[in-house]
GROMACS .gro file of C-alpha atoms in nm:
model
  173
    1MET     CA    1   0.000   0.000   0.000
    2VAL     CA    2   0.282   0.238   0.086
    3LYS     CA    3   0.453   0.157  -0.243
    4PHE     CA    4   0.138   0.238  -0.440
    5ALA     CA    5   0.076   0.559  -0.247
    6THR     CA    6   0.440   0.666  -0.286
    7LEU     CA    7   0.415   0.614  -0.661
    8GLN     CA    8   0.112   0.841  -0.679
    9LEU     CA    9   0.223   1.108  -0.433
   10ALA     CA   10   0.600   1.108  -0.493
   11ASP     CA   11   0.652   1.162  -0.119
   12LYS     CA   12   0.720   0.862   0.106
   13ASP     CA   13   0.626   1.041   0.428
   14LEU     CA   14   0.299   1.168   0.283
   15ALA     CA   15   0.230   0.821   0.140
   16GLU     CA   16   0.278   0.662   0.481
   17ASP     CA   17   0.037   0.915   0.632
   18VAL     CA   18  -0.227   0.844   0.367
   19VAL     CA   19  -0.192   0.467   0.415
   20GLN     CA   20  -0.221   0.507   0.791
   21ASP     CA   21  -0.529   0.724   0.744
   22ALA     CA   22  -0.683   0.464   0.509
   23LEU     CA   23  -0.617   0.181   0.754
   24THR     CA   24  -0.755   0.388   1.042
   25ASN     CA   25  -1.072   0.461   0.844
   26ALA     CA   26  -1.105   0.095   0.747
   27TYR     CA   27  -1.081  -0.001   1.115
   28LYS     CA   28  -1.329   0.270   1.225
   29HIS     CA   29  -1.580   0.170   0.960
   30SER     CA   30  -1.523  -0.206   0.965
   31ALA     CA   31  -1.889  -0.260   1.048
   32SER     CA   32  -1.980  -0.120   0.707
   33PHE     CA   33  -1.768  -0.384   0.528
   34ARG     CA   34  -2.035  -0.596   0.355
   35ARG     CA   35  -1.802  -0.871   0.231
   36GLU     CA   36  -1.906  -0.808  -0.130
   37ALA     CA   37  -1.536  -0.788  -0.218
   38ALA     CA   38  -1.214  -0.908  -0.064
   39LEU     CA   39  -1.099  -0.715   0.242
   40LYS     CA   40  -0.780  -0.616   0.057
   41THR     CA   41  -0.987  -0.474  -0.230
   42TRP     CA   42  -1.205  -0.277   0.011
   43ILE     CA   43  -0.905  -0.127   0.192
   44PHE     CA   44  -0.734  -0.040  -0.137
   45ALA     CA   45  -1.053   0.135  -0.249
   46ILE     CA   46  -1.036   0.346   0.068
   47LEU     CA   47  -0.669   0.422  -0.004
   48LYS     CA   48  -0.750   0.509  -0.365
   49ASN     CA   49  -1.016   0.756  -0.251
   50LYS     CA   50  -0.780   0.909   0.008
   51ILE     CA   51  -0.515   0.962  -0.260
   52LEU     CA   52  -0.769   1.113  -0.500
   53ASP     CA   53  -0.894   1.349  -0.228
   54LEU     CA   54  -0.540   1.455  -0.150
   55LEU     CA   55  -0.449   1.507  -0.515
   56ARG     CA   56  -0.758   1.714  -0.576
   57THR     CA   57  -0.735   1.931  -0.266
   58ARG     CA   58  -0.363   1.975  -0.214
   59LYS     CA   59  -0.146   2.147  -0.467
   60ARG     CA   60   0.203   1.999  -0.461
   61HIS     CA   61   0.509   2.115  -0.649
   62ILE     CA   62   0.728   1.836  -0.778
   63PRO     CA   63   1.058   1.931  -0.939
   64VAL     CA   64   1.050   1.827  -1.302
   65SER     CA   65   1.402   1.691  -1.263
   66SER     CA   66   1.281   1.431  -1.013
   67LEU     CA   67   1.018   1.301  -1.257
   68CYS     CA   68   1.212   1.312  -1.581
   69GLU     CA   69   1.408   1.003  -1.660
   70GLU     CA   70   1.547   0.915  -1.995
   71GLU     CA   71   1.265   0.766  -2.195
   72GLU     CA   72   1.314   0.458  -2.408
   73SER     CA   73   1.286   0.548  -2.772
   74PRO     CA   74   0.966   0.431  -2.944
   75SER     CA   75   1.193   0.300  -3.221
   76ALA     CA   76   1.275   0.010  -2.988
   77PHE     CA   77   0.930  -0.127  -3.077
   78PHE     CA   78   0.918  -0.058  -3.453
   79ASP     CA   79   1.135  -0.134  -3.755
   80ARG     CA   80   1.247   0.124  -4.012
   81HIS     CA   81   0.913   0.085  -4.196
   82ASP     CA   82   0.716   0.160  -3.876
   83HIS     CA   83   0.597  -0.200  -3.844
   84TRP     CA   84   0.598  -0.389  -3.513
   85LEU     CA   85   0.923  -0.570  -3.450
   86GLU     CA   86   0.882  -0.947  -3.454
   87HIS     CA   87   0.919  -0.983  -3.075
   88GLN     CA   88   0.636  -0.728  -3.028
   89ASP     CA   89   0.377  -0.948  -3.199
   90VAL     CA   90   0.044  -0.900  -3.022
   91THR     CA   91  -0.062  -1.258  -3.097
   92GLU     CA   92   0.130  -1.358  -2.784
   93TRP     CA   93  -0.164  -1.225  -2.585
   94ARG     CA   94  -0.397  -1.511  -2.680
   95GLY     CA   95  -0.568  -1.694  -2.399
   96ILE     CA   96  -0.506  -1.427  -2.140
   97ALA     CA   97  -0.853  -1.450  -1.989
   98GLN     CA   98  -0.766  -1.761  -1.789
   99SER     CA   99  -0.426  -1.641  -1.670
  100THR     CA  100  -0.489  -1.276  -1.597
  101TYR     CA  101  -0.602  -1.314  -1.237
  102ARG     CA  102  -0.327  -1.543  -1.119
  103LYS     CA  103  -0.115  -1.404  -0.840
  104GLU     CA  104   0.202  -1.459  -1.038
  105PHE     CA  105   0.071  -1.235  -1.314
  106TRP     CA  106   0.020  -0.945  -1.075
  107ALA     CA  107   0.366  -0.996  -0.928
  108ILE     CA  108   0.519  -0.975  -1.276
  109PHE     CA  109   0.294  -0.680  -1.363
  110ASP     CA  110   0.427  -0.501  -1.054
  111ILE     CA  111   0.785  -0.569  -1.164
  112CYS     CA  112   0.705  -0.440  -1.514
  113LEU     CA  113   0.536  -0.131  -1.370
  114ASN     CA  114   0.846  -0.060  -1.162
  115LYS     CA  115   1.056  -0.069  -1.480
  116LEU     CA  116   0.866   0.231  -1.617
  117SER     CA  117   0.997   0.580  -1.555
  118ALA     CA  118   0.845   0.741  -1.247
  119GLN     CA  119   0.635   0.977  -1.456
  120GLN     CA  120   0.509   0.704  -1.690
  121ALA     CA  121   0.412   0.481  -1.398
  122ARG     CA  122   0.244   0.767  -1.218
  123VAL     CA  123   0.026   0.881  -1.508
  124PHE     CA  124  -0.054   0.521  -1.605
  125MET     CA  125  -0.178   0.442  -1.252
  126MET     CA  126  -0.366   0.772  -1.231
  127ARG     CA  127  -0.548   0.683  -1.551
  128GLU     CA  128  -0.599   0.308  -1.514
  129HIS     CA  129  -0.628   0.256  -1.138
  130LEU     CA  130  -0.744   0.590  -1.001
  131ASP     CA  131  -0.970   0.653  -1.304
  132MET     CA  132  -0.866   1.017  -1.322
  133SER     CA  133  -0.960   1.215  -1.631
  134SER     CA  134  -0.699   1.347  -1.871
  135ALA     CA  135  -0.766   1.701  -1.753
  136GLU     CA  136  -0.715   1.604  -1.388
  137ILE     CA  137  -0.390   1.422  -1.465
  138CYS     CA  138  -0.258   1.710  -1.676
  139HIS     CA  139  -0.342   1.959  -1.401
  140GLU     CA  140  -0.189   1.746  -1.126
  141CYS     CA  141   0.131   1.666  -1.317
  142GLU     CA  142   0.152   2.005  -1.487
  143ILE     CA  143   0.184   1.852  -1.834
  144SER     CA  144   0.007   1.909  -2.164
  145LEU     CA  145  -0.255   1.672  -2.301
  146SER     CA  146  -0.025   1.567  -2.584
  147ASN     CA  147   0.255   1.495  -2.334
  148LEU     CA  148   0.010   1.285  -2.130
  149ASN     CA  149  -0.091   1.089  -2.439
  150VAL     CA  150   0.273   1.022  -2.526
  151LEU     CA  151   0.349   0.909  -2.170
  152LEU     CA  152   0.049   0.675  -2.164
  153TYR     CA  153   0.135   0.536  -2.507
  154ARG     CA  154   0.494   0.467  -2.408
  155ALA     CA  155   0.390   0.318  -2.074
  156ARG     CA  156   0.150   0.079  -2.247
  157LEU     CA  157   0.413  -0.019  -2.503
  158ARG     CA  158   0.671  -0.091  -2.234
  159LEU     CA  159   0.420  -0.283  -2.021
  160GLN     CA  160   0.316  -0.489  -2.322
  161ASP     CA  161   0.678  -0.563  -2.405
  162CYS     CA  162   0.769  -0.657  -2.049
  163LEU     CA  163   0.458  -0.871  -1.995
  164SER     CA  164   0.500  -1.037  -2.334
  165ARG     CA  165   0.858  -1.134  -2.253
  166ASN     CA  166   0.805  -1.229  -1.888
  167TRP     CA  167   0.453  -1.368  -1.868
  168PHE     CA  168   0.261  -1.444  -2.186
  169ARG     CA  169   0.544  -1.607  -2.379
  170GLU     CA  170   0.592  -1.835  -2.076
  171GLU     CA  171   0.222  -1.924  -2.082
  172SER     CA  172   0.232  -2.037  -2.446
  173LYS     CA  173   0.514  -2.291  -2.387
   0.00000   0.00000   0.00000
């Protein structure tokens, strides 16, 4: 939980505070837990809402230098004719429905997510896990919409590449 919050807030101390607040609220309101989802899912939903509240109400300044890491060139995924490189073939993703929810998948996904640059991982999680709109992400990260789209595109490419090499190719053997 702290790792996820730190990724979103870029401040370990603040992340620890938010996690503690989420756990405290979960404990205080444990009677309202209806067991419609796993306890872990319920607590993470509380954490997600705490992070969203904090991002929306608290303006933070993050030095651009701490977020900018050298990006991998998109040419690593395409040949000189702008076609997918052979190892990027999307057909490797067949049959994922049965394997997606396995614990090992999520462990590898976490490893792949950690291989992204800090900014790519942050905007990807804001979009896909926190369900923030493009406008909210751009405002929070102080980036343009086109920069956001590039970051999300590159994050998805790198996640696909990492998962294809470390998970799905293994599944097809």
